[in-house]
Amino acid sequence: MLLHVPAVLDATELSRCRDLLAAADWADGRITAGTQSAREKRNLQLPESAPQLSELRTIVESALARHGLFFSAALPARIYPPLFNRYEGGMDFGDHIDNAMRQLPQGGWLRTDLSATLFLCEPDDYDGGELRIDDRFAEHWVKLPAGDLVLYPATTVHRVEPVTRGVRLASFFWIQSLVRDVGERALLFDMDLALSRLRGELGERQELVELTGVYHNLLRRWGGPH
């Protein structure tokens, strides 16, 4: 499932992120790339030692925590601490698949069920830089407004097209979901959206209480540590 999640960051948060990134010292983006990805990755990335990183992560993580659509779609068990990258002057990231497991900065491992890219620049600020995702049925070209996020399976082949004008700034991270199976997670997401629409149209009725119970019982059956 590929999902556009709008308005994750508001204007104030975006402005603060850009100010912090403007003052940052960037490193070679291959510092977090796997063996295959390193051959295809040509960008800049904020290193773990950057003094701005802690505040940037807090801004993004707080925004994700309050965004109901993101939570409903991802059902996050753990989120890799957000990273930040920069593309300019023809930089790109060729076809690759994200590593199945990522070692967390604080120790331990995270299974990458979902990948996410949070755009920090407006589409008109740069040429190129589209995130191209191949889900085996179609290619999706993604270039979203600043503050919007795209959520997609980490199992997909994807790339970032060359940036030929301007600068592309983004945050990216991975999610280990409470529900490992893609099909089960999609069914729960569809059910949650339908319940929300019905609740808005009909109010809190007994039938909706019962259907909400079905949703949570399915989550109990399918969810949890894996």
PDB file of C-alpha atoms in Angstrom:
ATOM      1  CA  MET A   1       0.000   0.000   0.000  1.00  0.00           C
ATOM      2  CA  LEU A   2       1.299   3.421  -1.007  1.00  0.00           C
ATOM      3  CA  LEU A   3      -0.270   6.298   0.909  1.00  0.00           C
ATOM      4  CA  HIS A   4      -0.017  10.093   0.732  1.00  0.00           C
ATOM      5  CA  VAL A   5      -0.221  11.449   4.291  1.00  0.00           C
ATOM      6  CA  PRO A   6      -0.888  15.219   4.101  1.00  0.00           C
ATOM      7  CA  ALA A   7       0.087  17.999   6.524  1.00  0.00           C
ATOM      8  CA  VAL A   8       2.322  16.051   8.898  1.00  0.00           C
ATOM      9  CA  LEU A   9       4.304  19.224   9.637  1.00  0.00           C
ATOM     10  CA  ASP A  10       2.751  22.682   9.922  1.00  0.00           C
ATOM     11  CA  ALA A  11       4.303  25.919   8.638  1.00  0.00           C
ATOM     12  CA  THR A  12       6.046  26.723  11.936  1.00  0.00           C
ATOM     13  CA  GLU A  13       7.596  23.263  12.175  1.00  0.00           C
ATOM     14  CA  LEU A  14       8.708  23.382   8.545  1.00  0.00           C
ATOM     15  CA  SER A  15      10.353  26.771   9.034  1.00  0.00           C
ATOM     16  CA  ARG A  16      12.224  25.536  12.098  1.00  0.00           C
ATOM     17  CA  CYS A  17      13.401  22.397  10.300  1.00  0.00           C
ATOM     18  CA  ARG A  18      14.711  24.441   7.375  1.00  0.00           C
ATOM     19  CA  ASP A  19      16.535  26.844   9.686  1.00  0.00           C
ATOM     20  CA  LEU A  20      18.208  23.960  11.498  1.00  0.00           C
ATOM     21  CA  LEU A  21      19.186  22.235   8.257  1.00  0.00           C
ATOM     22  CA  ALA A  22      20.560  25.475   6.792  1.00  0.00           C
ATOM     23  CA  ALA A  23      23.033  25.672   9.677  1.00  0.00           C
ATOM     24  CA  ALA A  24      24.051  22.008   9.474  1.00  0.00           C
ATOM     25  CA  ASP A  25      27.274  20.415   8.238  1.00  0.00           C
ATOM     26  CA  TRP A  26      26.343  17.621   5.843  1.00  0.00           C
ATOM     27  CA  ALA A  27      28.104  14.288   5.305  1.00  0.00           C
ATOM     28  CA  ASP A  28      28.227  11.762   2.487  1.00  0.00           C
ATOM     29  CA  GLY A  29      24.844  10.006   2.317  1.00  0.00           C
ATOM     30  CA  ARG A  30      26.448   6.586   2.058  1.00  0.00           C
ATOM     31  CA  ILE A  31      27.065   6.541   5.828  1.00  0.00           C
ATOM     32  CA  THR A  32      23.790   4.629   6.343  1.00  0.00           C
ATOM     33  CA  ALA A  33      23.679   2.716   3.046  1.00  0.00           C
ATOM     34  CA  GLY A  34      23.964  -1.041   2.687  1.00  0.00           C
ATOM     35  CA  THR A  35      26.405  -2.681   0.284  1.00  0.00           C
ATOM     36  CA  GLN A  36      24.082  -2.554  -2.727  1.00  0.00           C
ATOM     37  CA  SER A  37      22.598   0.857  -1.938  1.00  0.00           C
ATOM     38  CA  ALA A  38      26.023   2.466  -1.492  1.00  0.00           C
ATOM     39  CA  ARG A  39      26.777   1.905  -5.169  1.00  0.00           C
ATOM     40  CA  GLU A  40      23.639   3.842  -6.151  1.00  0.00           C
ATOM     41  CA  LYS A  41      23.508   6.595  -3.516  1.00  0.00           C
ATOM     42  CA  ARG A  42      24.745  10.085  -4.363  1.00  0.00           C
ATOM     43  CA  ASN A  43      23.435  12.579  -1.816  1.00  0.00           C
ATOM     44  CA  LEU A  44      24.209  14.311   1.461  1.00  0.00           C
ATOM     45  CA  GLN A  45      22.952  13.320   4.888  1.00  0.00           C
ATOM     46  CA  LEU A  46      22.906  14.774   8.380  1.00  0.00           C
ATOM     47  CA  PRO A  47      25.307  12.683  10.481  1.00  0.00           C
ATOM     48  CA  GLU A  48      24.469  11.309  13.922  1.00  0.00           C
ATOM     49  CA  SER A  49      26.976  13.766  15.401  1.00  0.00           C
ATOM     50  CA  ALA A  50      25.112  16.834  14.066  1.00  0.00           C
ATOM     51  CA  PRO A  51      23.994  19.096  16.950  1.00  0.00           C
ATOM     52  CA  GLN A  52      20.726  19.886  15.122  1.00  0.00           C
ATOM     53  CA  LEU A  53      19.656  16.252  14.826  1.00  0.00           C
ATOM     54  CA  SER A  54      18.038  15.837  18.239  1.00  0.00           C
ATOM     55  CA  GLU A  55      15.668  18.795  17.810  1.00  0.00           C
ATOM     56  CA  LEU A  56      14.844  17.827  14.239  1.00  0.00           C
ATOM     57  CA  ARG A  57      13.937  14.306  15.327  1.00  0.00           C
ATOM     58  CA  THR A  58      11.769  15.623  18.151  1.00  0.00           C
ATOM     59  CA  ILE A  59       9.831  17.832  15.731  1.00  0.00           C
ATOM     60  CA  VAL A  60       9.140  14.976  13.315  1.00  0.00           C
ATOM     61  CA  GLU A  61       8.397  12.347  15.962  1.00  0.00           C
ATOM     62  CA  SER A  62       5.967  14.658  17.790  1.00  0.00           C
ATOM     63  CA  ALA A  63       4.161  15.398  14.534  1.00  0.00           C
ATOM     64  CA  LEU A  64       3.847  11.697  13.693  1.00  0.00           C
ATOM     65  CA  ALA A  65       2.496  10.915  17.160  1.00  0.00           C
ATOM     66  CA  ARG A  66      -0.455  13.278  16.707  1.00  0.00           C
ATOM     67  CA  HIS A  67      -1.299  12.299  13.101  1.00  0.00           C
ATOM     68  CA  GLY A  68      -4.187   9.831  13.115  1.00  0.00           C
ATOM     69  CA  LEU A  69      -3.939   8.826   9.447  1.00  0.00           C
ATOM     70  CA  PHE A  70      -0.273   7.903   9.802  1.00  0.00           C
ATOM     71  CA  PHE A  71      -0.972   5.819  12.903  1.00  0.00           C
ATOM     72  CA  SER A  72      -3.956   4.068  11.295  1.00  0.00           C
ATOM     73  CA  ALA A  73      -1.981   3.098   8.186  1.00  0.00           C
ATOM     74  CA  ALA A  74       1.341   2.175   9.788  1.00  0.00           C
ATOM     75  CA  LEU A  75       0.238   0.818  13.188  1.00  0.00           C
ATOM     76  CA  PRO A  76       3.793   1.538  14.364  1.00  0.00           C
ATOM     77  CA  ALA A  77       5.450  -0.654  16.953  1.00  0.00           C
ATOM     78  CA  ARG A  78       8.779   1.168  16.537  1.00  0.00           C
ATOM     79  CA  ILE A  79       9.999   3.995  14.317  1.00  0.00           C
ATOM     80  CA  TYR A  80      13.612   4.388  13.322  1.00  0.00           C
ATOM     81  CA  PRO A  81      14.783   7.842  14.496  1.00  0.00           C
ATOM     82  CA  PRO A  82      14.217  10.143  11.503  1.00  0.00           C
ATOM     83  CA  LEU A  83      17.165  10.895   9.229  1.00  0.00           C
ATOM     84  CA  PHE A  84      17.576  13.905   6.935  1.00  0.00           C
ATOM     85  CA  ASN A  85      19.022  14.152   3.435  1.00  0.00           C
ATOM     86  CA  ARG A  86      19.865  16.742   0.791  1.00  0.00           C
ATOM     87  CA  TYR A  87      20.032  16.453  -2.989  1.00  0.00           C
ATOM     88  CA  GLU A  88      21.438  19.098  -5.332  1.00  0.00           C
ATOM     89  CA  GLY A  89      23.581  19.511  -8.450  1.00  0.00           C
ATOM     90  CA  GLY A  90      22.527  16.289 -10.176  1.00  0.00           C
ATOM     91  CA  MET A  91      22.580  14.089  -7.063  1.00  0.00           C
ATOM     92  CA  ASP A  92      20.355  11.019  -7.163  1.00  0.00           C
ATOM     93  CA  PHE A  93      19.771   7.604  -5.607  1.00  0.00           C
ATOM     94  CA  GLY A  94      19.457   4.750  -8.077  1.00  0.00           C
ATOM     95  CA  ASP A  95      17.233   1.678  -7.883  1.00  0.00           C
ATOM     96  CA  HIS A  96      17.461  -0.044  -4.512  1.00  0.00           C
ATOM     97  CA  ILE A  97      15.501  -1.916  -1.840  1.00  0.00           C
ATOM     98  CA  ASP A  98      15.846  -0.874   1.800  1.00  0.00           C
ATOM     99  CA  ASN A  99      17.636  -3.236   4.165  1.00  0.00           C
ATOM    100  CA  ALA A 100      15.260  -5.656   5.880  1.00  0.00           C
ATOM    101  CA  MET A 101      16.772  -4.905   9.299  1.00  0.00           C
ATOM    102  CA  ARG A 102      18.264  -1.676  10.632  1.00  0.00           C
ATOM    103  CA  GLN A 103      20.402  -1.383  13.732  1.00  0.00           C
ATOM    104  CA  LEU A 104      18.996   1.357  15.954  1.00  0.00           C
ATOM    105  CA  PRO A 105      21.323   4.147  17.144  1.00  0.00           C
ATOM    106  CA  GLN A 106      20.403   3.306  20.745  1.00  0.00           C
ATOM    107  CA  GLY A 107      20.988  -0.424  20.188  1.00  0.00           C
ATOM    108  CA  GLY A 108      18.818  -3.311  19.074  1.00  0.00           C
ATOM    109  CA  TRP A 109      17.262  -3.917  15.691  1.00  0.00           C
ATOM    110  CA  LEU A 110      14.204  -2.756  13.781  1.00  0.00           C
ATOM    111  CA  ARG A 111      12.482  -4.728  11.016  1.00  0.00           C
ATOM    112  CA  THR A 112      11.679  -2.382   8.123  1.00  0.00           C
ATOM    113  CA  ASP A 113       8.074  -3.131   7.209  1.00  0.00           C
ATOM    114  CA  LEU A 114       7.402   0.370   5.854  1.00  0.00           C
ATOM    115  CA  SER A 115       9.485   3.219   4.475  1.00  0.00           C
ATOM    116  CA  ALA A 116       8.538   6.874   4.743  1.00  0.00           C
ATOM    117  CA  THR A 117       9.721  10.087   3.084  1.00  0.00           C
ATOM    118  CA  LEU A 118       8.658  13.436   4.553  1.00  0.00           C
ATOM    119  CA  PHE A 119       9.149  16.305   2.111  1.00  0.00           C
ATOM    120  CA  LEU A 120      10.612  19.532   3.541  1.00  0.00           C
ATOM    121  CA  CYS A 121      10.707  21.659   0.340  1.00  0.00           C
ATOM    122  CA  GLU A 122       7.940  22.772  -1.973  1.00  0.00           C
ATOM    123  CA  PRO A 123       7.857  21.021  -5.377  1.00  0.00           C
ATOM    124  CA  ASP A 124       8.611  24.297  -7.198  1.00  0.00           C
ATOM    125  CA  ASP A 125      11.809  24.784  -5.187  1.00  0.00           C
ATOM    126  CA  TYR A 126      13.676  22.184  -7.262  1.00  0.00           C
ATOM    127  CA  ASP A 127      13.556  20.305 -10.567  1.00  0.00           C
ATOM    128  CA  GLY A 128      13.739  16.532 -10.619  1.00  0.00           C
ATOM    129  CA  GLY A 129      14.050  14.733  -7.302  1.00  0.00           C
ATOM    130  CA  GLU A 130      10.900  12.646  -7.709  1.00  0.00           C
ATOM    131  CA  LEU A 131      10.697   9.530  -5.563  1.00  0.00           C
ATOM    132  CA  ARG A 132       9.928   6.727  -8.013  1.00  0.00           C
ATOM    133  CA  ILE A 133       8.371   3.622  -6.459  1.00  0.00           C
ATOM    134  CA  ASP A 134       7.800   0.373  -8.378  1.00  0.00           C
ATOM    135  CA  ASP A 135       5.088  -1.732  -6.750  1.00  0.00           C
ATOM    136  CA  ARG A 136       5.208  -4.405  -9.544  1.00  0.00           C
ATOM    137  CA  PHE A 137       1.906  -3.232 -10.978  1.00  0.00           C
ATOM    138  CA  ALA A 138       2.850   0.367 -11.766  1.00  0.00           C
ATOM    139  CA  GLU A 139       5.503   3.008 -11.259  1.00  0.00           C
ATOM    140  CA  HIS A 140       4.556   5.871  -8.971  1.00  0.00           C
ATOM    141  CA  TRP A 141       6.304   9.237  -9.247  1.00  0.00           C
ATOM    142  CA  VAL A 142       6.030  11.111  -5.954  1.00  0.00           C
ATOM    143  CA  LYS A 143       6.842  14.780  -5.361  1.00  0.00           C
ATOM    144  CA  LEU A 144       4.710  16.142  -2.544  1.00  0.00           C
ATOM    145  CA  PRO A 145       4.127  19.550  -0.939  1.00  0.00           C
ATOM    146  CA  ALA A 146       6.366  20.505   1.970  1.00  0.00           C
ATOM    147  CA  GLY A 147       5.136  18.878   5.178  1.00  0.00           C
ATOM    148  CA  ASP A 148       3.503  15.931   3.405  1.00  0.00           C
ATOM    149  CA  LEU A 149       4.664  12.339   3.726  1.00  0.00           C
ATOM    150  CA  VAL A 150       4.538   9.251   1.539  1.00  0.00           C
ATOM    151  CA  LEU A 151       4.306   5.844   3.211  1.00  0.00           C
ATOM    152  CA  TYR A 152       5.168   2.739   1.177  1.00  0.00           C
ATOM    153  CA  PRO A 153       6.289  -0.879   1.607  1.00  0.00           C
ATOM    154  CA  ALA A 154      10.001  -1.197   2.308  1.00  0.00           C
ATOM    155  CA  THR A 155      10.022  -4.242   0.030  1.00  0.00           C
ATOM    156  CA  THR A 156       9.549  -2.121  -3.116  1.00  0.00           C
ATOM    157  CA  VAL A 157      12.263  -1.088  -5.544  1.00  0.00           C
ATOM    158  CA  HIS A 158      12.509   2.703  -5.476  1.00  0.00           C
ATOM    159  CA  ARG A 159      14.809   5.537  -6.495  1.00  0.00           C
ATOM    160  CA  VAL A 160      15.231   9.319  -6.288  1.00  0.00           C
ATOM    161  CA  GLU A 161      15.561  11.010  -9.661  1.00  0.00           C
ATOM    162  CA  PRO A 162      18.452  13.476 -10.215  1.00  0.00           C
ATOM    163  CA  VAL A 163      17.906  16.972  -8.833  1.00  0.00           C
ATOM    164  CA  THR A 164      18.855  19.316 -11.691  1.00  0.00           C
ATOM    165  CA  ARG A 165      17.909  22.665 -10.092  1.00  0.00           C
ATOM    166  CA  GLY A 166      17.630  23.848  -6.526  1.00  0.00           C
ATOM    167  CA  VAL A 167      17.835  21.741  -3.367  1.00  0.00           C
ATOM    168  CA  ARG A 168      15.628  18.865  -2.246  1.00  0.00           C
ATOM    169  CA  LEU A 169      15.425  18.399   1.543  1.00  0.00           C
ATOM    170  CA  ALA A 170      13.597  15.502   3.150  1.00  0.00           C
ATOM    171  CA  SER A 171      13.365  13.355   6.232  1.00  0.00           C
ATOM    172  CA  PHE A 172      13.250   9.595   5.829  1.00  0.00           C
ATOM    173  CA  PHE A 173      12.775   6.702   8.216  1.00  0.00           C
ATOM    174  CA  TRP A 174      11.448   3.176   8.578  1.00  0.00           C
ATOM    175  CA  ILE A 175       8.628   1.653  10.609  1.00  0.00           C
ATOM    176  CA  GLN A 176       8.242  -1.752  12.211  1.00  0.00           C
ATOM    177  CA  SER A 177       4.504  -2.307  12.329  1.00  0.00           C
ATOM    178  CA  LEU A 178       2.462  -4.035  15.001  1.00  0.00           C
ATOM    179  CA  VAL A 179       0.940  -6.008  12.113  1.00  0.00           C
ATOM    180  CA  ARG A 180       3.640  -7.638  10.025  1.00  0.00           C
ATOM    181  CA  ASP A 181       1.458  -8.964   7.205  1.00  0.00           C
ATOM    182  CA  VAL A 182       0.821  -6.385   4.462  1.00  0.00           C
ATOM    183  CA  GLY A 183      -2.640  -7.720   3.587  1.00  0.00           C
ATOM    184  CA  GLU A 184      -3.829  -7.819   7.187  1.00  0.00           C
ATOM    185  CA  ARG A 185      -2.526  -4.314   7.807  1.00  0.00           C
ATOM    186  CA  ALA A 186      -4.328  -3.014   4.699  1.00  0.00           C
ATOM    187  CA  LEU A 187      -7.619  -4.615   5.785  1.00  0.00           C
ATOM    188  CA  LEU A 188      -7.362  -2.987   9.209  1.00  0.00           C
ATOM    189  CA  PHE A 189      -6.616   0.385   7.628  1.00  0.00           C
ATOM    190  CA  ASP A 190      -9.623   0.147   5.287  1.00  0.00           C
ATOM    191  CA  MET A 191     -11.852  -0.897   8.185  1.00  0.00           C
ATOM    192  CA  ASP A 192     -10.630   1.942  10.395  1.00  0.00           C
ATOM    193  CA  LEU A 193     -11.294   4.518   7.653  1.00  0.00           C
ATOM    194  CA  ALA A 194     -14.785   3.134   7.020  1.00  0.00           C
ATOM    195  CA  LEU A 195     -15.609   3.176  10.739  1.00  0.00           C
ATOM    196  CA  SER A 196     -14.463   6.788  11.020  1.00  0.00           C
ATOM    197  CA  ARG A 197     -16.643   7.852   8.085  1.00  0.00           C
ATOM    198  CA  LEU A 198     -19.676   6.033   9.443  1.00  0.00           C
ATOM    199  CA  ARG A 199     -19.161   7.497  12.897  1.00  0.00           C
ATOM    200  CA  GLY A 200     -19.084  10.962  11.367  1.00  0.00           C
ATOM    201  CA  GLU A 201     -22.291  10.349   9.405  1.00  0.00           C
ATOM    202  CA  LEU A 202     -24.302   8.351  11.931  1.00  0.00           C
ATOM    203  CA  GLY A 203     -22.894   9.201  15.325  1.00  0.00           C
ATOM    204  CA  GLU A 204     -21.995   6.603  17.942  1.00  0.00           C
ATOM    205  CA  ARG A 205     -24.431   3.722  17.362  1.00  0.00           C
ATOM    206  CA  GLN A 206     -24.446   0.267  18.884  1.00  0.00           C
ATOM    207  CA  GLU A 207     -23.595  -1.352  15.568  1.00  0.00           C
ATOM    208  CA  LEU A 208     -20.520   0.835  15.272  1.00  0.00           C
ATOM    209  CA  VAL A 209     -19.454  -0.048  18.796  1.00  0.00           C
ATOM    210  CA  GLU A 210     -19.688  -3.725  17.830  1.00  0.00           C
ATOM    211  CA  LEU A 211     -17.771  -3.233  14.574  1.00  0.00           C
ATOM    212  CA  THR A 212     -15.097  -1.293  16.437  1.00  0.00           C
ATOM    213  CA  GLY A 213     -14.815  -4.299  18.716  1.00  0.00           C
ATOM    214  CA  VAL A 214     -14.276  -6.506  15.657  1.00  0.00           C
ATOM    215  CA  TYR A 215     -11.476  -4.178  14.519  1.00  0.00           C
ATOM    216  CA  HIS A 216      -9.709  -4.401  17.865  1.00  0.00           C
ATOM    217  CA  ASN A 217     -10.166  -8.151  18.096  1.00  0.00           C
ATOM    218  CA  LEU A 218      -8.557  -8.526  14.666  1.00  0.00           C
ATOM    219  CA  LEU A 219      -5.725  -6.281  15.803  1.00  0.00           C
ATOM    220  CA  ARG A 220      -5.279  -8.517  18.858  1.00  0.00           C
ATOM    221  CA  ARG A 221      -5.199 -11.589  16.599  1.00  0.00           C
ATOM    222  CA  TRP A 222      -2.804 -10.196  14.017  1.00  0.00           C
ATOM    223  CA  GLY A 223      -0.773  -7.685  16.010  1.00  0.00           C
ATOM    224  CA  GLY A 224       1.984  -7.798  18.536  1.00  0.00           C
ATOM    225  CA  PRO A 225       5.728  -8.514  18.536  1.00  0.00           C
ATOM    226  CA  HIS A 226       7.061 -10.780  15.793  1.00  0.00           C
TER     227      HIS A 226
END
